[in-house]
């Protein structure tokens, strides 16, 4: 069973760096990518970035200059860093696995973590 | 970025009755091979989103057959043939045709 668990501080001060880790168990191969999305309170979902097990990365241009996504060598710890945070970065942050489904031709979010609320406040 | 627009944003439904959600994209999501790079996700209350539909019309593993997706190009529809109480939540369409991936605003489905 694939399991993703996001962890990190729930409170970050403005102008500091938000750092989260997604721990993956039960399903990681060269075919998979890992994505971070976020959801501000009461709002919709926003793509942040993804990293594939072959090292390929992709970032949302609106956040690209503040965001870094990385993975450890075993591809079981996926990290997200967002620098110079403001109140607008307050959100539930989700990590998810991207995989190509049966008869599919692109990666879809097939497993999601439970989400972690990060609040930016003094 | 491709803008995804859903309607309605709120949908009260009666159990056993059908329901339909529309999703429109600002650019075509269809590739030259005919594939439409469009997903539907359901976020149940207090839970993470879950995949329902990909390629615009293919149900994900384990998704009940009362859910169906249709459409092509810029206009897509998610239909629930007979709504059940467990279907409440927020439904999102998402395009994977062009980076960055973008989601619709969400449609909240609730029981009348």
Short mmCIF file of C-alpha atoms in Angstrom, two decimals:
data_model
loop_
_atom_site.label_atom_id
_atom_site.label_comp_id
_atom_site.label_asym_id
_atom_site.label_seq_id
_atom_site.Cartn_x
_atom_site.Cartn_y
_atom_site.Cartn_z
CA UNK A 1 0.00 0.00 0.00
CA UNK A 2 1.41 3.37 -1.01
CA UNK A 3 1.60 5.87 1.82
CA UNK A 4 2.70 9.48 1.79
CA UNK A 5 3.21 11.45 5.00
CA UNK A 6 3.97 15.17 4.97
CA UNK A 7 5.79 16.64 7.93
CA UNK A 8 7.26 19.95 8.99
CA UNK A 9 6.58 22.99 11.14
CA UNK A 10 3.01 24.19 11.25
CA UNK A 11 4.01 27.80 11.89
CA UNK A 12 6.57 29.86 9.97
CA UNK A 13 7.41 33.52 10.43
CA UNK A 14 7.14 35.98 7.55
CA UNK A 15 10.31 36.29 5.43
CA UNK A 16 11.59 32.92 6.67
CA UNK A 17 11.85 29.62 4.79
CA UNK A 18 9.14 26.97 4.84
CA UNK A 19 10.58 23.44 4.74
CA UNK A 20 8.46 20.31 4.36
CA UNK A 21 9.26 16.65 3.86
CA UNK A 22 7.09 13.97 2.28
CA UNK A 23 7.95 10.46 3.43
CA UNK A 24 7.03 7.81 0.88
CA UNK A 25 6.50 4.13 1.56
CA UNK A 26 5.14 1.23 -0.43
CA UNK A 27 5.61 2.42 -3.98
CA UNK A 28 8.44 4.27 -5.66
CA UNK A 29 9.99 3.36 -8.99
CA UNK A 30 11.71 5.01 -11.91
CA UNK A 31 8.28 5.56 -13.47
CA UNK A 32 7.04 7.86 -10.73
CA UNK A 33 7.14 11.57 -10.03
CA UNK A 34 6.27 13.41 -6.83
CA UNK A 35 4.38 16.65 -6.67
CA UNK A 36 3.58 19.33 -4.15
CA UNK A 37 0.26 21.15 -4.36
CA UNK A 38 -1.25 23.56 -1.88
CA UNK A 39 -4.69 24.77 -0.86
CA UNK A 40 -5.14 28.12 0.94
CA UNK A 41 -7.91 28.02 3.56
CA UNK A 42 -11.30 27.92 1.86
CA UNK A 43 -9.78 28.07 -1.61
CA UNK A 44 -8.87 25.76 -4.48
CA UNK A 45 -5.79 23.75 -5.35
CA UNK A 46 -2.55 25.18 -6.73
CA UNK A 47 0.33 23.24 -8.29
CA UNK A 48 3.71 24.11 -6.78
CA UNK A 49 6.30 21.75 -8.28
CA UNK A 50 7.15 18.17 -9.08
CA UNK A 51 10.24 16.02 -9.25
CA UNK A 52 10.56 12.74 -11.07
CA UNK A 53 12.67 9.79 -10.05
CA UNK A 54 14.82 10.39 -13.13
CA UNK A 55 15.68 13.82 -11.71
CA UNK A 56 13.43 15.88 -13.96
CA UNK A 57 11.77 18.82 -12.19
CA UNK A 58 9.04 21.31 -13.04
CA UNK A 59 7.98 24.42 -11.16
CA UNK A 60 4.99 26.74 -11.23
CA UNK A 61 6.43 29.93 -12.79
CA UNK A 62 4.50 32.01 -10.26
CA UNK A 63 6.56 30.44 -7.45
CA UNK A 64 9.69 29.28 -9.25
CA UNK A 65 12.05 31.89 -7.88
CA UNK A 66 11.19 30.93 -4.27
CA UNK A 67 10.68 27.17 -4.48
CA UNK A 68 13.03 24.20 -4.50
CA UNK A 69 11.95 20.56 -4.65
CA UNK A 70 14.40 17.73 -4.10
CA UNK A 71 14.55 14.02 -3.34
CA UNK A 72 16.98 11.83 -1.47
CA UNK A 73 18.89 9.09 -3.25
CA UNK A 74 16.36 6.43 -2.21
CA UNK A 75 13.46 8.59 -3.51
CA UNK A 76 11.55 8.03 -0.27
CA UNK A 77 11.98 11.54 1.14
CA UNK A 78 10.71 14.37 -1.03
CA UNK A 79 11.50 17.87 0.21
CA UNK A 80 9.96 21.25 -0.49
CA UNK A 81 11.45 24.62 0.41
CA UNK A 82 9.69 27.95 -0.05
CA UNK A 83 11.75 31.01 0.77
CA UNK A 84 10.69 34.51 1.83
CA UNK A 85 7.22 33.40 2.87
CA UNK A 86 4.31 35.77 3.39
CA UNK A 87 0.77 35.32 4.67
CA UNK A 88 -0.22 34.37 1.11
CA UNK A 89 1.76 31.15 1.55
CA UNK A 90 -0.55 30.01 4.37
CA UNK A 91 -2.13 26.81 3.08
CA UNK A 92 -2.54 23.08 3.46
CA UNK A 93 0.38 21.55 1.59
CA UNK A 94 -0.15 18.18 -0.08
CA UNK A 95 2.38 15.80 -1.51
CA UNK A 96 1.16 13.31 -4.07
CA UNK A 97 2.51 10.59 -6.33
CA UNK A 98 2.31 11.02 -10.08
CA UNK A 99 2.05 7.84 -12.12
CA UNK A 100 0.92 6.85 -15.59
CA UNK A 101 -2.30 4.83 -15.16
CA UNK A 102 -3.42 1.87 -17.30
CA UNK A 103 -3.98 3.02 -20.89
CA UNK A 104 -2.85 6.45 -19.81
CA UNK A 105 -0.39 8.69 -21.59
CA UNK A 106 0.48 11.18 -18.86
CA UNK A 107 1.08 11.22 -15.13
CA UNK A 108 -1.93 11.54 -12.82
CA UNK A 109 -2.15 12.06 -9.05
CA UNK A 110 -2.87 8.48 -7.97
CA UNK A 111 -1.95 8.77 -4.28
CA UNK A 112 -2.13 11.82 -2.03
CA UNK A 113 -0.75 12.45 1.41
CA UNK A 114 -2.98 13.72 4.18
CA UNK A 115 -1.88 17.35 3.89
CA UNK A 116 -0.20 19.60 6.41
CA UNK A 117 -1.41 23.06 7.39
CA UNK A 118 1.33 25.67 7.38
CA UNK A 119 0.50 29.07 8.79
CA UNK A 120 2.70 32.09 8.12
CA UNK A 121 2.42 34.45 11.06
CA UNK A 122 4.76 36.54 13.26
CA UNK B 1 -1.33 29.50 -17.92
CA UNK B 2 -4.44 27.59 -18.97
CA UNK B 3 -7.46 28.82 -17.03
CA UNK B 4 -9.98 26.20 -15.94
CA UNK B 5 -13.52 27.38 -15.26
CA UNK B 6 -16.07 25.18 -13.53
CA UNK B 7 -19.80 25.60 -13.22
CA UNK B 8 -21.78 25.61 -11.12
CA UNK B 9 -19.65 26.40 -8.08
CA UNK B 10 -22.29 24.98 -5.76
CA UNK B 11 -24.60 22.09 -6.55
CA UNK B 12 -27.31 20.92 -4.14
CA UNK B 13 -28.41 17.43 -5.11
CA UNK B 14 -31.08 14.93 -4.13
CA UNK B 15 -29.90 11.36 -3.45
CA UNK B 16 -30.78 9.10 -6.33
CA UNK B 17 -30.95 11.98 -8.79
CA UNK B 18 -28.34 12.74 -11.47
CA UNK B 19 -25.80 15.56 -11.23
CA UNK B 20 -23.59 17.26 -13.79
CA UNK B 21 -20.56 19.55 -13.52
CA UNK B 22 -19.07 21.52 -16.38
CA UNK B 23 -15.40 22.39 -16.86
CA UNK B 24 -14.09 24.67 -19.58
CA UNK B 25 -10.47 25.37 -20.44
CA UNK B 26 -9.04 28.53 -22.00
CA UNK B 27 -7.13 26.39 -24.51
CA UNK B 28 -7.76 23.03 -26.08
CA UNK B 29 -6.57 20.10 -23.96
CA UNK B 30 -6.54 17.68 -26.88
CA UNK B 31 -3.30 16.24 -28.19
CA UNK B 32 -2.71 15.27 -31.83
CA UNK B 33 -3.51 11.62 -31.02
CA UNK B 34 -6.93 12.62 -29.73
CA UNK B 35 -6.15 12.26 -26.04
CA UNK B 36 -7.58 14.92 -23.77
CA UNK B 37 -5.31 15.73 -20.84
CA UNK B 38 -8.06 16.39 -18.30
CA UNK B 39 -8.57 14.87 -14.85
CA UNK B 40 -11.40 15.02 -12.34
CA UNK B 41 -10.72 14.81 -8.61
CA UNK B 42 -13.06 14.63 -5.62
CA UNK B 43 -12.10 16.08 -2.25
CA UNK B 44 -14.41 14.67 0.39
CA UNK B 45 -14.86 16.70 3.59
CA UNK B 46 -11.70 16.62 5.67
CA UNK B 47 -9.85 14.43 3.18
CA UNK B 48 -7.23 14.78 0.49
CA UNK B 49 -8.36 14.80 -3.14
CA UNK B 50 -8.80 11.47 -4.91
CA UNK B 51 -8.60 10.71 -8.62
CA UNK B 52 -11.91 9.94 -10.33
CA UNK B 53 -11.34 10.37 -14.06
CA UNK B 54 -8.34 10.83 -16.36
CA UNK B 55 -8.02 11.34 -20.12
CA UNK B 56 -11.33 13.17 -19.81
CA UNK B 57 -13.39 9.97 -19.68
CA UNK B 58 -11.46 7.03 -18.19
CA UNK B 59 -12.51 6.03 -14.68
CA UNK B 60 -9.68 5.44 -12.25
CA UNK B 61 -9.36 2.10 -10.52
CA UNK B 62 -12.09 1.51 -7.94
CA UNK B 63 -14.28 4.45 -9.01
CA UNK B 64 -17.98 3.48 -9.17
CA UNK B 65 -19.51 3.38 -12.64
CA UNK B 66 -22.09 6.00 -11.67
CA UNK B 67 -19.30 8.50 -12.38
CA UNK B 68 -18.63 9.32 -16.01
CA UNK B 69 -16.57 11.92 -17.82
CA UNK B 70 -17.10 13.26 -21.31
CA UNK B 71 -16.04 16.07 -23.58
CA UNK B 72 -13.14 17.08 -25.75
CA UNK B 73 -11.06 20.10 -26.59
CA UNK B 74 -12.17 22.86 -24.23
CA UNK B 75 -15.50 21.57 -22.88
CA UNK B 76 -15.79 18.72 -20.41
CA UNK B 77 -18.49 17.30 -18.17
CA UNK B 78 -18.52 15.08 -15.12
CA UNK B 79 -21.78 13.26 -14.54
CA UNK B 80 -23.03 11.28 -11.58
CA UNK B 81 -25.90 9.08 -12.73
CA UNK B 82 -27.46 8.65 -9.27
CA UNK B 83 -25.97 10.68 -6.44
CA UNK B 84 -25.26 8.92 -3.17
CA UNK B 85 -24.63 10.55 0.20
CA UNK B 86 -20.95 9.57 0.04
CA UNK B 87 -20.48 11.68 -3.12
CA UNK B 88 -20.58 14.98 -1.24
CA UNK B 89 -17.48 17.12 -1.41
CA UNK B 90 -15.67 19.44 -3.80
CA UNK B 91 -15.02 18.30 -7.35
CA UNK B 92 -12.05 19.72 -9.26
CA UNK B 93 -11.09 19.45 -12.89
CA UNK B 94 -7.38 19.74 -13.68
CA UNK B 95 -5.52 20.09 -16.97
CA UNK B 96 -2.27 18.27 -17.60
CA UNK B 97 -1.91 19.45 -21.20
CA UNK B 98 0.46 22.34 -20.54
CA UNK B 99 2.78 23.27 -17.71
CA UNK B 100 1.97 24.45 -15.15
CA UNK B 101 -0.90 22.14 -14.34
CA UNK B 102 -3.94 24.15 -13.31
CA UNK B 103 -7.11 23.31 -11.43
CA UNK B 104 -10.63 24.61 -11.69
CA UNK B 105 -12.09 26.57 -8.77
CA UNK B 106 -13.99 23.55 -7.55
CA UNK B 107 -17.68 22.64 -7.42
CA UNK B 108 -19.14 21.93 -4.00
CA UNK B 109 -21.73 19.14 -4.12
CA UNK B 110 -24.01 18.88 -1.14
CA UNK B 111 -27.15 16.96 -0.31
CA UNK B 112 -30.38 18.96 -0.32
#
